[in-house]
PDB file of C-alpha atoms in Angstrom:
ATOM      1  CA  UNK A  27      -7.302  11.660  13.913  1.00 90.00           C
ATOM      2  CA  UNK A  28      -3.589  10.790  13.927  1.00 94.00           C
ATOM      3  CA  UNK A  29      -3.512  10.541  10.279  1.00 97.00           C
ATOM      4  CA  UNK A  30      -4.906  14.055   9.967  1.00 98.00           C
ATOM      5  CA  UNK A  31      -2.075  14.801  11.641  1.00 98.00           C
ATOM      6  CA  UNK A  32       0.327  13.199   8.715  1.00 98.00           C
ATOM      7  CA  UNK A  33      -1.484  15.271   6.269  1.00 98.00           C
ATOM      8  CA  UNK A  34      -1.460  18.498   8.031  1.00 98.00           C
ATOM      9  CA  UNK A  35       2.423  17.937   8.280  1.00 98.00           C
ATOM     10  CA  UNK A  36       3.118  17.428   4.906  1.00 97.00           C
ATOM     11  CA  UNK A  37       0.549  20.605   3.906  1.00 96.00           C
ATOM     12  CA  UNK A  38       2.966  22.808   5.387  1.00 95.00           C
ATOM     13  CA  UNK A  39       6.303  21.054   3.969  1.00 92.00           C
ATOM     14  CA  UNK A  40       4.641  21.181   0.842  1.00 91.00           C
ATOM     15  CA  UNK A  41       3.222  24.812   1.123  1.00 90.00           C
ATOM     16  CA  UNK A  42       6.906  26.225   2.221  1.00 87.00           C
ATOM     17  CA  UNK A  43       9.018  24.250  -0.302  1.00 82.00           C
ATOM     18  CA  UNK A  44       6.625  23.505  -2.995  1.00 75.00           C
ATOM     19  CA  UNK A  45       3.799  25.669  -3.625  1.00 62.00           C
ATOM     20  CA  UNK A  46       2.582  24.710  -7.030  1.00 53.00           C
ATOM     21  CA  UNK A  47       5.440  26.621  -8.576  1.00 56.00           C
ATOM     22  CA  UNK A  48       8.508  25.580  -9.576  1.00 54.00           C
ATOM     23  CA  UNK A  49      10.389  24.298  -6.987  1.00 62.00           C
ATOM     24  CA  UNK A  50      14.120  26.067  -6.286  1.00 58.00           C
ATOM     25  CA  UNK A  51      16.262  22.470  -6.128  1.00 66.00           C
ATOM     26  CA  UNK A  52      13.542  20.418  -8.563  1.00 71.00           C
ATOM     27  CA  UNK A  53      15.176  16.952  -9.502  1.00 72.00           C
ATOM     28  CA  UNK A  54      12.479  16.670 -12.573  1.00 74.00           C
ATOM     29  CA  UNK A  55      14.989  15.111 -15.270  1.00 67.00           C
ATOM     30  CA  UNK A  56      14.111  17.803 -17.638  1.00 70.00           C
ATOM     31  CA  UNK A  57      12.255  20.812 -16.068  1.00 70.00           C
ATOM     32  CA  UNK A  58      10.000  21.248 -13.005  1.00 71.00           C
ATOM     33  CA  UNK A  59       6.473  21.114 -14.441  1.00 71.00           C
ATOM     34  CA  UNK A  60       5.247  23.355 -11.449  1.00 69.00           C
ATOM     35  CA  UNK A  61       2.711  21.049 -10.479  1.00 81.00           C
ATOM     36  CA  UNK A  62       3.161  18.120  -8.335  1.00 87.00           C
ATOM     37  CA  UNK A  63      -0.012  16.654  -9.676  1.00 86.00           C
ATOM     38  CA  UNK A  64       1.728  16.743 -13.381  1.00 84.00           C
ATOM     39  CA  UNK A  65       4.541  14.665 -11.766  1.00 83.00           C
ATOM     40  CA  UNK A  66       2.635  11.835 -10.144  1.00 86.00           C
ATOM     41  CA  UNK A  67       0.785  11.764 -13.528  1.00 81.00           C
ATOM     42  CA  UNK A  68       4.031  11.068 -14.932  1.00 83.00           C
ATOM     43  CA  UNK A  69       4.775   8.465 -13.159  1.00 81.00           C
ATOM     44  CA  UNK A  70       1.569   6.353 -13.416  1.00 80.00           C
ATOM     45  CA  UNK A  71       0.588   7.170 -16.276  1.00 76.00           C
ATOM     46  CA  UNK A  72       3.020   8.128 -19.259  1.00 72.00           C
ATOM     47  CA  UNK A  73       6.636   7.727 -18.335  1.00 69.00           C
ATOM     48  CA  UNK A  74       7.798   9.288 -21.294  1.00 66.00           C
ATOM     49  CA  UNK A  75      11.241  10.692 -22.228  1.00 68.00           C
ATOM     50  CA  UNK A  76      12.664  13.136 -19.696  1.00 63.00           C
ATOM     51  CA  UNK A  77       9.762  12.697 -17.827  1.00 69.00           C
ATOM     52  CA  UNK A  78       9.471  11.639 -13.978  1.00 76.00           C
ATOM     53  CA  UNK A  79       9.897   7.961 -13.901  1.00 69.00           C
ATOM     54  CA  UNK A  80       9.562   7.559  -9.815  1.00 77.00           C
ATOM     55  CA  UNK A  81       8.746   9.386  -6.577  1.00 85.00           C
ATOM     56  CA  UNK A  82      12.239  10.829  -6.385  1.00 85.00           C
ATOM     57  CA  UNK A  83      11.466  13.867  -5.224  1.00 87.00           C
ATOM     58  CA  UNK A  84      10.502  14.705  -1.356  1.00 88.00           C
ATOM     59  CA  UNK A  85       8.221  17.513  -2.478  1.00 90.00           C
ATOM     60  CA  UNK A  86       6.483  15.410  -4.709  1.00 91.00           C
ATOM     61  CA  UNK A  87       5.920  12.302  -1.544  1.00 95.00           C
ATOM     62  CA  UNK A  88       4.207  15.336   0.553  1.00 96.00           C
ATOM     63  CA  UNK A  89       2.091  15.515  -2.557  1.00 94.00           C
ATOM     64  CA  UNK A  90       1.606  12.447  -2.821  1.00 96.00           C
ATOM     65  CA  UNK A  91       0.464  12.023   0.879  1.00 98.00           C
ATOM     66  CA  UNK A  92      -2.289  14.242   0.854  1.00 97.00           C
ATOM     67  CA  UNK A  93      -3.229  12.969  -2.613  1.00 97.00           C
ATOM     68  CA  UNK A  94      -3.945   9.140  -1.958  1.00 97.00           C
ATOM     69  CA  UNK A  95      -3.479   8.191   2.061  1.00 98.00           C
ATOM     70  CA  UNK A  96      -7.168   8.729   2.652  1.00 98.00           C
ATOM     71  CA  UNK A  97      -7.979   6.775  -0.172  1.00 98.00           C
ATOM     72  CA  UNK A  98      -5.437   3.828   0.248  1.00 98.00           C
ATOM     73  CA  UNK A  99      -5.991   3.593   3.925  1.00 98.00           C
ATOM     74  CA  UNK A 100      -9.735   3.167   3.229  1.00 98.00           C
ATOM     75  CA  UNK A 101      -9.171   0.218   0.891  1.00 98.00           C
ATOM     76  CA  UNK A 102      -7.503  -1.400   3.470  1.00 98.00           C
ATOM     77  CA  UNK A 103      -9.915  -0.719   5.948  1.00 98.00           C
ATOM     78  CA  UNK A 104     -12.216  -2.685   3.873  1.00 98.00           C
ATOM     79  CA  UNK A 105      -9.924  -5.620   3.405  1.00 98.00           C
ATOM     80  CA  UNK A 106      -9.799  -5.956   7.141  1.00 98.00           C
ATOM     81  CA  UNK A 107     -13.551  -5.749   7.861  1.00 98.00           C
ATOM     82  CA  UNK A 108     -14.208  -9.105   5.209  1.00 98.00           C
ATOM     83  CA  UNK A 109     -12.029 -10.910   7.986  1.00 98.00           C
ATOM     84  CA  UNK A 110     -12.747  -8.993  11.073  1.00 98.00           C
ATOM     85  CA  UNK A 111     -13.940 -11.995  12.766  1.00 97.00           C
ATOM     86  CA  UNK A 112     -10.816 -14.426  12.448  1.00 97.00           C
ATOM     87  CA  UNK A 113      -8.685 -11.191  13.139  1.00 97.00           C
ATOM     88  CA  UNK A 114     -10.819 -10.781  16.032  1.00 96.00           C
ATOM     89  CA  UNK A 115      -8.813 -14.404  17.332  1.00 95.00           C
ATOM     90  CA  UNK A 116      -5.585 -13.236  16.531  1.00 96.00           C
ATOM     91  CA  UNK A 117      -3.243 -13.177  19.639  1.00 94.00           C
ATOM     92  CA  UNK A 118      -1.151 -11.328  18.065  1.00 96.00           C
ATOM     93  CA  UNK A 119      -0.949  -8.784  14.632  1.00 97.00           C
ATOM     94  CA  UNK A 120       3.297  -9.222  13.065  1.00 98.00           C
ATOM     95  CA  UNK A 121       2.429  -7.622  10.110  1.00 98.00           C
ATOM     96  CA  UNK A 122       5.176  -7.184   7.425  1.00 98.00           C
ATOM     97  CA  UNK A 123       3.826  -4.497   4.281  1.00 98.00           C
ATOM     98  CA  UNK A 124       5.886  -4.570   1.106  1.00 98.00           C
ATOM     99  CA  UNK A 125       6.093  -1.779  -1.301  1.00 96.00           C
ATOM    100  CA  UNK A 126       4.849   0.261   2.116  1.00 98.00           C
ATOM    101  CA  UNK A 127       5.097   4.026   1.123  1.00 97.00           C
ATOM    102  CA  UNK A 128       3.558   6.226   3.727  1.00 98.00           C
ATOM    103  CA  UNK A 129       1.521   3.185   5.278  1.00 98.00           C
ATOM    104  CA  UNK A 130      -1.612   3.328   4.501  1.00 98.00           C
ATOM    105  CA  UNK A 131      -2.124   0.049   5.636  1.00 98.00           C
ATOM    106  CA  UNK A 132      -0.859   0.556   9.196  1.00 98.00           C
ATOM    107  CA  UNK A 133      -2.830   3.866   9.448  1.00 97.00           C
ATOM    108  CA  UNK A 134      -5.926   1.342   8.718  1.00 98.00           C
ATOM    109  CA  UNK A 135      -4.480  -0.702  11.330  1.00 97.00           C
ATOM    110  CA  UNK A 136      -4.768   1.525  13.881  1.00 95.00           C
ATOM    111  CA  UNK A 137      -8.268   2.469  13.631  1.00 96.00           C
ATOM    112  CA  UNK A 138      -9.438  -0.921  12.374  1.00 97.00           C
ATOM    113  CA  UNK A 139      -8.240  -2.062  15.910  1.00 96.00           C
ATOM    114  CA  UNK A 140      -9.302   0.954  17.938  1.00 94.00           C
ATOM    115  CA  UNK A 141     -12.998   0.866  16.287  1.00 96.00           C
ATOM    116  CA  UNK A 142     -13.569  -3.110  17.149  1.00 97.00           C
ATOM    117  CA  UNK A 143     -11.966  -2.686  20.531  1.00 95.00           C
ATOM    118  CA  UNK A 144      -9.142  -5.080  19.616  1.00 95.00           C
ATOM    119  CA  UNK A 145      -5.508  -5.044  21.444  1.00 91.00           C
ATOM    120  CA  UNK A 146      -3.656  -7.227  20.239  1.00 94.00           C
ATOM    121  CA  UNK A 147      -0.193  -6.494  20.279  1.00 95.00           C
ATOM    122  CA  UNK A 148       0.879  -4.927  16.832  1.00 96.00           C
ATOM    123  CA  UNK A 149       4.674  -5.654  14.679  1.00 97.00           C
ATOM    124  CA  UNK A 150       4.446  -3.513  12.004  1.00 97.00           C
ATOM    125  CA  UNK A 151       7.387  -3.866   9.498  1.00 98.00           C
ATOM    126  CA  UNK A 152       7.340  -2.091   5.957  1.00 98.00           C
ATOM    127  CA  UNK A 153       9.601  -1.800   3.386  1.00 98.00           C
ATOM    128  CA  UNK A 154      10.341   0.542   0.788  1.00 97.00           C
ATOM    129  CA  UNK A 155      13.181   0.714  -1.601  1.00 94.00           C
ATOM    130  CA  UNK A 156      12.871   4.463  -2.143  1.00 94.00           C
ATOM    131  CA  UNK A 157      14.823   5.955   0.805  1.00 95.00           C
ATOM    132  CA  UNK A 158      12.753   9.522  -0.236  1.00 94.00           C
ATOM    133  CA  UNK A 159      10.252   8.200   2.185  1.00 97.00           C
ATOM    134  CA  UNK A 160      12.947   8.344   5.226  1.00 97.00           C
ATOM    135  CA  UNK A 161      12.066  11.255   6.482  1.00 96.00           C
ATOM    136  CA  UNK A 162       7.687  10.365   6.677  1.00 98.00           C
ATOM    137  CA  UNK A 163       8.563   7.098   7.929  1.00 98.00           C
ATOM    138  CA  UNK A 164       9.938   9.227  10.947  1.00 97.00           C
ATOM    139  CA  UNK A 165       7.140  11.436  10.935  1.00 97.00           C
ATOM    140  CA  UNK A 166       4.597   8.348  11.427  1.00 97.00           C
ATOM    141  CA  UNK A 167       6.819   6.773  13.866  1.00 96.00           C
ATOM    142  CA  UNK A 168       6.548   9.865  16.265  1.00 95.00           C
ATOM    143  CA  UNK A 169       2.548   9.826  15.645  1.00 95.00           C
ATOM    144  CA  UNK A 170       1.762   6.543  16.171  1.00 92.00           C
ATOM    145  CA  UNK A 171       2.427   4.586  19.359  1.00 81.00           C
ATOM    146  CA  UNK A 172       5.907   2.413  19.329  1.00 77.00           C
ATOM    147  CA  UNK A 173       5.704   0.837  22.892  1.00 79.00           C
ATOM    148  CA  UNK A 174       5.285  -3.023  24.329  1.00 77.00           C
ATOM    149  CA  UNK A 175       1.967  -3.154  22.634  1.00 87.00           C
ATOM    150  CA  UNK A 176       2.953  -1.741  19.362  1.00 92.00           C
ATOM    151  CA  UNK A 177       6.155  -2.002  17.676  1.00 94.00           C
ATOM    152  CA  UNK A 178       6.682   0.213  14.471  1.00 96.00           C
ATOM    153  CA  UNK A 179       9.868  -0.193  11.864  1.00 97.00           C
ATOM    154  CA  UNK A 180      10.600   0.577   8.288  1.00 98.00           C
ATOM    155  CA  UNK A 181      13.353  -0.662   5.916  1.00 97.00           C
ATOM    156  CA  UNK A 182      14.575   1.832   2.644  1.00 96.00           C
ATOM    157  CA  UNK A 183      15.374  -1.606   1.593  1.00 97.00           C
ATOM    158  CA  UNK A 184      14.776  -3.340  -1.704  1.00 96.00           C
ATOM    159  CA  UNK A 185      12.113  -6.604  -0.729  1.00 97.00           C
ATOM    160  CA  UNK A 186      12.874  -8.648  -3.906  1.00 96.00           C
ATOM    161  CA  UNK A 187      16.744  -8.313  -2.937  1.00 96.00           C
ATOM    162  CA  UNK A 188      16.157  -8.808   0.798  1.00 97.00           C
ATOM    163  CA  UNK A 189      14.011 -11.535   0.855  1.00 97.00           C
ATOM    164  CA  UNK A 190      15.788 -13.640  -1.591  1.00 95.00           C
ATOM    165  CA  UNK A 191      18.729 -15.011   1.724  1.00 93.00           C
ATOM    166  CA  UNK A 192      16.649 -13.006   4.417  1.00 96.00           C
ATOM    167  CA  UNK A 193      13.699 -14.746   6.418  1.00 96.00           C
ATOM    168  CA  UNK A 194      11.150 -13.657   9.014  1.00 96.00           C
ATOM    169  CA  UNK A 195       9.233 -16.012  10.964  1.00 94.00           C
ATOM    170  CA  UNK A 196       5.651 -16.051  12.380  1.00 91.00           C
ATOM    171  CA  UNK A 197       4.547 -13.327  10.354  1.00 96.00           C
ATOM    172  CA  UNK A 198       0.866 -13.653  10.264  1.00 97.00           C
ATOM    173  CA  UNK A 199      -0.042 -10.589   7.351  1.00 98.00           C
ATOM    174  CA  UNK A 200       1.610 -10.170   4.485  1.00 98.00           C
ATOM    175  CA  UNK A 201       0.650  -6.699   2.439  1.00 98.00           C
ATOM    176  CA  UNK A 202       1.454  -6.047  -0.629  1.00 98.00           C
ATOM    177  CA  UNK A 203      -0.492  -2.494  -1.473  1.00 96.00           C
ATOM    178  CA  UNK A 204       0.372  -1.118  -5.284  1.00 95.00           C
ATOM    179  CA  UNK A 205       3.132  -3.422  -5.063  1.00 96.00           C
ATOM    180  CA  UNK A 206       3.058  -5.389  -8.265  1.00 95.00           C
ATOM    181  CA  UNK A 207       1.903  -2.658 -10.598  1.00 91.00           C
ATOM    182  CA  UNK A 208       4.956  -0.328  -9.667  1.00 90.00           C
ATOM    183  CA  UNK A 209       6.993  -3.245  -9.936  1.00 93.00           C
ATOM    184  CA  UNK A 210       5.820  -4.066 -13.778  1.00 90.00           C
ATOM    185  CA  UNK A 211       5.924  -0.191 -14.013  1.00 85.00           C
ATOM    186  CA  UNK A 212       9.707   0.078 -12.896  1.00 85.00           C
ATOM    187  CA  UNK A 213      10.374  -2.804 -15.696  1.00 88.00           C
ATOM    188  CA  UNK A 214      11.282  -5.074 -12.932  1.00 92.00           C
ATOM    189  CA  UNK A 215       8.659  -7.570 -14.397  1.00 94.00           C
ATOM    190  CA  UNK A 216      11.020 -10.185 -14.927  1.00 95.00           C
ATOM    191  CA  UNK A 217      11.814 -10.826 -11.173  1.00 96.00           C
ATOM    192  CA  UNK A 218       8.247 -10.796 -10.185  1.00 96.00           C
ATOM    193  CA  UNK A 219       8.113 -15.146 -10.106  1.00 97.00           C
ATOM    194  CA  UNK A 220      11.445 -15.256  -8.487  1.00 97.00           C
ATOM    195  CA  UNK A 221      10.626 -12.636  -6.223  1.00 97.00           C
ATOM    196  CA  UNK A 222       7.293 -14.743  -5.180  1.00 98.00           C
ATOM    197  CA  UNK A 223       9.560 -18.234  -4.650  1.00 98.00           C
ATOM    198  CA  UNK A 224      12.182 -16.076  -2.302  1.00 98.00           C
ATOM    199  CA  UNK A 225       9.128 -14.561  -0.328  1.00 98.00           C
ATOM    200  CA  UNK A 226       7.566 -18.581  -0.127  1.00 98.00           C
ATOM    201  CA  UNK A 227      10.525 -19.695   1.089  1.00 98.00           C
ATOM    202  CA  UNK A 228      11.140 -17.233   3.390  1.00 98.00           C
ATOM    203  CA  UNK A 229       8.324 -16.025   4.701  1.00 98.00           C
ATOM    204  CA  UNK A 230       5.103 -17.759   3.889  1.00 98.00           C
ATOM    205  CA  UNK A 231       6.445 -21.091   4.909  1.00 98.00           C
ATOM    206  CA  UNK A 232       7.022 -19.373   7.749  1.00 97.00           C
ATOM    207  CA  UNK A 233       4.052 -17.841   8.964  1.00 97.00           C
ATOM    208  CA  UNK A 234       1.521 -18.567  11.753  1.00 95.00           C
ATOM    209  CA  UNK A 235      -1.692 -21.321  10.378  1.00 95.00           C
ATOM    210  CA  UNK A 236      -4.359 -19.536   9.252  1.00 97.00           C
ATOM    211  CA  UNK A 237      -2.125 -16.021   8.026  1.00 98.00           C
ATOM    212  CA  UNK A 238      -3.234 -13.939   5.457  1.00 98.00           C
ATOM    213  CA  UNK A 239      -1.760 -12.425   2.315  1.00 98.00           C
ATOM    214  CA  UNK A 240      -3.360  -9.011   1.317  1.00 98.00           C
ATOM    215  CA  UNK A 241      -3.094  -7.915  -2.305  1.00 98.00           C
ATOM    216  CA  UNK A 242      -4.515  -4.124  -3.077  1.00 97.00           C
ATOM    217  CA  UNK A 243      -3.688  -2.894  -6.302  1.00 95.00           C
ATOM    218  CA  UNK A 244      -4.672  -1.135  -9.276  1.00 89.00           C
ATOM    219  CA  UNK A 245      -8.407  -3.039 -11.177  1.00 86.00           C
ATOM    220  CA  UNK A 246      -6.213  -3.539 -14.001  1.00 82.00           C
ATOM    221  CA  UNK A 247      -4.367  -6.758 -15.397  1.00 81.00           C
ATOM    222  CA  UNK A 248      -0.572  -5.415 -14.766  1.00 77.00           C
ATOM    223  CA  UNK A 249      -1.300  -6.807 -10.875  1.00 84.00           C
ATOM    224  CA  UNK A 250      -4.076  -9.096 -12.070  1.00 88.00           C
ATOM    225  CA  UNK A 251      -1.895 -11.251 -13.992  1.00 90.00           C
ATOM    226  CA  UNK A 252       0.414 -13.074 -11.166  1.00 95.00           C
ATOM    227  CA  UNK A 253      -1.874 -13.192  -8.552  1.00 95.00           C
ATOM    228  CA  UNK A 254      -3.251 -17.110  -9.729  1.00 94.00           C
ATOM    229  CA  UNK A 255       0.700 -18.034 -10.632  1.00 96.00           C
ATOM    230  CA  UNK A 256       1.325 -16.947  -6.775  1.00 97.00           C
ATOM    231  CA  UNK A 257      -1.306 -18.703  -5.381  1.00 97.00           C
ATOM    232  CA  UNK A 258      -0.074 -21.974  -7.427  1.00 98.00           C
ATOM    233  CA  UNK A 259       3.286 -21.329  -6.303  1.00 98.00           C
ATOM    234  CA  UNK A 260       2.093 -21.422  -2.712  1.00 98.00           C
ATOM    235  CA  UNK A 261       0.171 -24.124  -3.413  1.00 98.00           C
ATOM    236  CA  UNK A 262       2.869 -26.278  -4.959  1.00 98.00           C
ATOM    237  CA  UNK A 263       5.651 -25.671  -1.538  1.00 98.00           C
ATOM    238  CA  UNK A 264       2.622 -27.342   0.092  1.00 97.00           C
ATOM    239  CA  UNK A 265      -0.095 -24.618   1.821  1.00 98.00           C
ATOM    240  CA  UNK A 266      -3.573 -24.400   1.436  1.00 98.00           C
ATOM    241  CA  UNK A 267      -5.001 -21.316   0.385  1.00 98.00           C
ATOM    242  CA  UNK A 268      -8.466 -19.707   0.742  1.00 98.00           C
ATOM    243  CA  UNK A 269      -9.055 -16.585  -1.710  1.00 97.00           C
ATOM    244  CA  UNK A 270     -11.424 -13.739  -1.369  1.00 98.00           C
ATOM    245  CA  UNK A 271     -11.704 -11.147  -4.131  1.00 97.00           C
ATOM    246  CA  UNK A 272     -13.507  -8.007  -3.983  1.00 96.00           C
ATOM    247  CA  UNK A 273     -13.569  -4.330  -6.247  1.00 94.00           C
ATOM    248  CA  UNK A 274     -14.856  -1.290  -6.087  1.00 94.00           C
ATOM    249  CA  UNK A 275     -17.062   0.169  -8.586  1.00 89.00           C
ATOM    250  CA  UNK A 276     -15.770   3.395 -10.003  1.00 81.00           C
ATOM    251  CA  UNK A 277     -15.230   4.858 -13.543  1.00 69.00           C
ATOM    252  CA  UNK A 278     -12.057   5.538 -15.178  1.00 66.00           C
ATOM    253  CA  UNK A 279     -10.871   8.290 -17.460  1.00 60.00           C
ATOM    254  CA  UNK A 280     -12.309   6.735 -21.018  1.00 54.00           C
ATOM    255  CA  UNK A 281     -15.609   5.700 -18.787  1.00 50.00           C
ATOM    256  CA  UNK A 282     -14.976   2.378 -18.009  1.00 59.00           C
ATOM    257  CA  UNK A 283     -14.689   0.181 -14.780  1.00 64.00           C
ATOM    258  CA  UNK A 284     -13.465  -3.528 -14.432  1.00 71.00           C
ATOM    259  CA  UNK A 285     -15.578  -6.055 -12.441  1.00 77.00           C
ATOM    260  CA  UNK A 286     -13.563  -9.166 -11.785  1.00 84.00           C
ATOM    261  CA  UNK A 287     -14.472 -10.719  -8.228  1.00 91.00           C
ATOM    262  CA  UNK A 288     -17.049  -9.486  -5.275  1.00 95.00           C
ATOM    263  CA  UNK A 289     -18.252  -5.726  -5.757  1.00 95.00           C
ATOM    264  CA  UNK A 290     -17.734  -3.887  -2.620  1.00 96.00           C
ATOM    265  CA  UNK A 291     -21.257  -2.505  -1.285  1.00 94.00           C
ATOM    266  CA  UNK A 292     -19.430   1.035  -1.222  1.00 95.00           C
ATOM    267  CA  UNK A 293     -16.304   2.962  -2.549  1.00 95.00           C
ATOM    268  CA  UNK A 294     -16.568   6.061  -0.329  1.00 96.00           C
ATOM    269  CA  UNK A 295     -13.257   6.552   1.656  1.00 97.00           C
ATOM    270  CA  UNK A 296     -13.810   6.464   5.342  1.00 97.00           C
ATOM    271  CA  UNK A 297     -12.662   9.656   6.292  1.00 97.00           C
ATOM    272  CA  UNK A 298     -14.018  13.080   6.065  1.00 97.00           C
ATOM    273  CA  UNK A 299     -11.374  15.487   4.865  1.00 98.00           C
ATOM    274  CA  UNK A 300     -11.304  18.994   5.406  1.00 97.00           C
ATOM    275  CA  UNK A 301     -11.520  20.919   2.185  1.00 98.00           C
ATOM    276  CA  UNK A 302      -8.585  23.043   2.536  1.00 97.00           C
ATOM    277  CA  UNK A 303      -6.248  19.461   2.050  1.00 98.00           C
ATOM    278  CA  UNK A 304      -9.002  18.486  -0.308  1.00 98.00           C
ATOM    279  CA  UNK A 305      -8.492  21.493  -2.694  1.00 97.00           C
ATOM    280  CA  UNK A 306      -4.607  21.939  -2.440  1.00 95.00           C
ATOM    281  CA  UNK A 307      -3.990  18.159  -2.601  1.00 96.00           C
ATOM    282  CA  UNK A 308      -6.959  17.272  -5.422  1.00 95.00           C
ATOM    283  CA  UNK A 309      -7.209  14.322  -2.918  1.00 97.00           C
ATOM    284  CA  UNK A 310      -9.022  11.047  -4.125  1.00 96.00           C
ATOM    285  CA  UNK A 311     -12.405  10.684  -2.466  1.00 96.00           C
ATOM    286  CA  UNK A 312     -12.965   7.602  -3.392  1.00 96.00           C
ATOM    287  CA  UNK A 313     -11.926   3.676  -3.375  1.00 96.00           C
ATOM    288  CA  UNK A 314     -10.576   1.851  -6.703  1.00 94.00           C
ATOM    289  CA  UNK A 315      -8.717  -1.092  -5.832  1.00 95.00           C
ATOM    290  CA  UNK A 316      -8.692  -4.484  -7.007  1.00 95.00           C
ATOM    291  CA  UNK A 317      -8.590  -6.781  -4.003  1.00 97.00           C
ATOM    292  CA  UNK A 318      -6.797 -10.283  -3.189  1.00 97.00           C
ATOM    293  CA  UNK A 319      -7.112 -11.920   0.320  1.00 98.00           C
ATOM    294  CA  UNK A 320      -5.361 -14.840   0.471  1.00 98.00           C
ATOM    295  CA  UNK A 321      -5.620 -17.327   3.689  1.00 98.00           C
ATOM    296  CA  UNK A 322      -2.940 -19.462   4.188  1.00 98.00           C
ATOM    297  CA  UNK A 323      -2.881 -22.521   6.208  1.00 97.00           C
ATOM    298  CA  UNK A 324      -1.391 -26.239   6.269  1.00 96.00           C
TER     299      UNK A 324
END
């Protein structure tokens, strides 16, 4: 599968440059930890002084690949099958992902399409304001068809800056995948409600009757939190909206899991990964999300 391909890639980038030693040109603000798997914890989790903050580091978005694509294309996967049948009417799929990192939704995408037989013609635009991910935005560019039936860009542009004198039109999916948590995480918390008007104005307004806004985050109240003040925004410029909620069951570190909305039926990750990525990555074999889908129509 083509996104087998993306992790095999990155396997050997990361096995030649950054072998779970300490890597020769390391841009860890203190010291390399010799671990990529230290540094992403770093960044989600503690943030402390001299510690990682972001994935600024092209070692550690290899990593990062083969640690969470199978995962986070899976979660989108099962997004799209709660609306497979009004996709299935969809002339058309101009889908514009925010916050994209190595596309996990567009990977879903393509097989979400290929395994129901659909062709619709596909606009795929993500952006990302970390330009790190330049160089596996190419990578998935050369794997995936770009042709008259499928059209693939990326932007190392910052959305909330973009979108507040930029439009796009007809868009009919908006994504938003671990969007608002790195947003809150990056301190940026402040511009979330602005950010939403700008992307109201200028692209929600703006899309197709009957779109839809997909939210997949973290099952934890740093997203949870501005999805309702969204939907009233959207609300109040005059849409209608139609919201379907979902998580998947899974434990977290103190033994705990959250259960706002509809519980999944499974959280097994759609993929079957061989173990050699499995064991060098420590790749997440399971689903954890917290899910919005928002339908938007006059």
């Amino acid at each position: 599968m083509i996104i087998d391909e993306l992790v095999k890639i990155c396997y050997e980038e990361h096995k030649a440059n950054a072998s779970k030693c300490v890597c020769g040109d390391c841009s860890h603000p203190r010291k390399c930890p010799g671990n990529c798997n230290d540094c992403l914890n770093e960044v989600h989790l503690t943030r402390s002084e001299g510690e990682r903050a972001d994935y600024n580091c092209p070692y550690l978005l290899y990593y990062y690949v083969g640690k969470y694509i199978y995962a986070y294309t899976s979660e989108m996967e099962y997004a799209l099958n709660t609306i497979r049948d009004t996709l299935e009417n969809f002339k058309y799929m101009h889908i514009l992902s925010i916050g994209c990192g190595p596309a996990p939704d567009l990977f879903a995408i393509n097989q979400f399409q290929s395994s129901n037989g659909f062709d619709q013609v596909l606009s795929y635009i993500g952006f990302d304001h970390n330009a790190y991910w330049g160089e596996i935005h190419e990578i998935i560019k050369c794997l995936l068809p770009n042709n008259k039936k499928s059209k693939i860009q990326f932007k190392q542009l910052d959305a909330i800056d973009f979108f507040q004198k930029k439009e796009l039109k007809q868009c009919n999916m908006l994504i938003m995948q671990y969007l608002l948590s790195h947003i809150v995480y990056n301190q940026r918390q402040d511009e979330i409600e602005s950010f939403f008007d700008s992307l109201i104005i200028n692209v929600i307004l703006k899309m197709d009757n009957h779109s839809f806004i997909i939210i997949n985050d973290i099952n934890h109240n740093l997203a949870r939190d501005y999805i309702d003040i969204f939907i009233k925004k959207i609300r109040l410029a005059g849409k209608r909206t139609k919201k379907l909620h979902f998580y998947f069951e899974y434990k977290d570190e103190m033994g705990y899991y959250q259960t706002r909305g509809k519980k999944h039926k499974a959280n097994d990750i759609k993929y079957s990964v061989e173990p050699k990525y499995s064991n060098y990555f420590d790749t997440r074999l399971d689903c954890r999300s917290e899910q919005y889908i928002i339908e938007v129509y006059d």
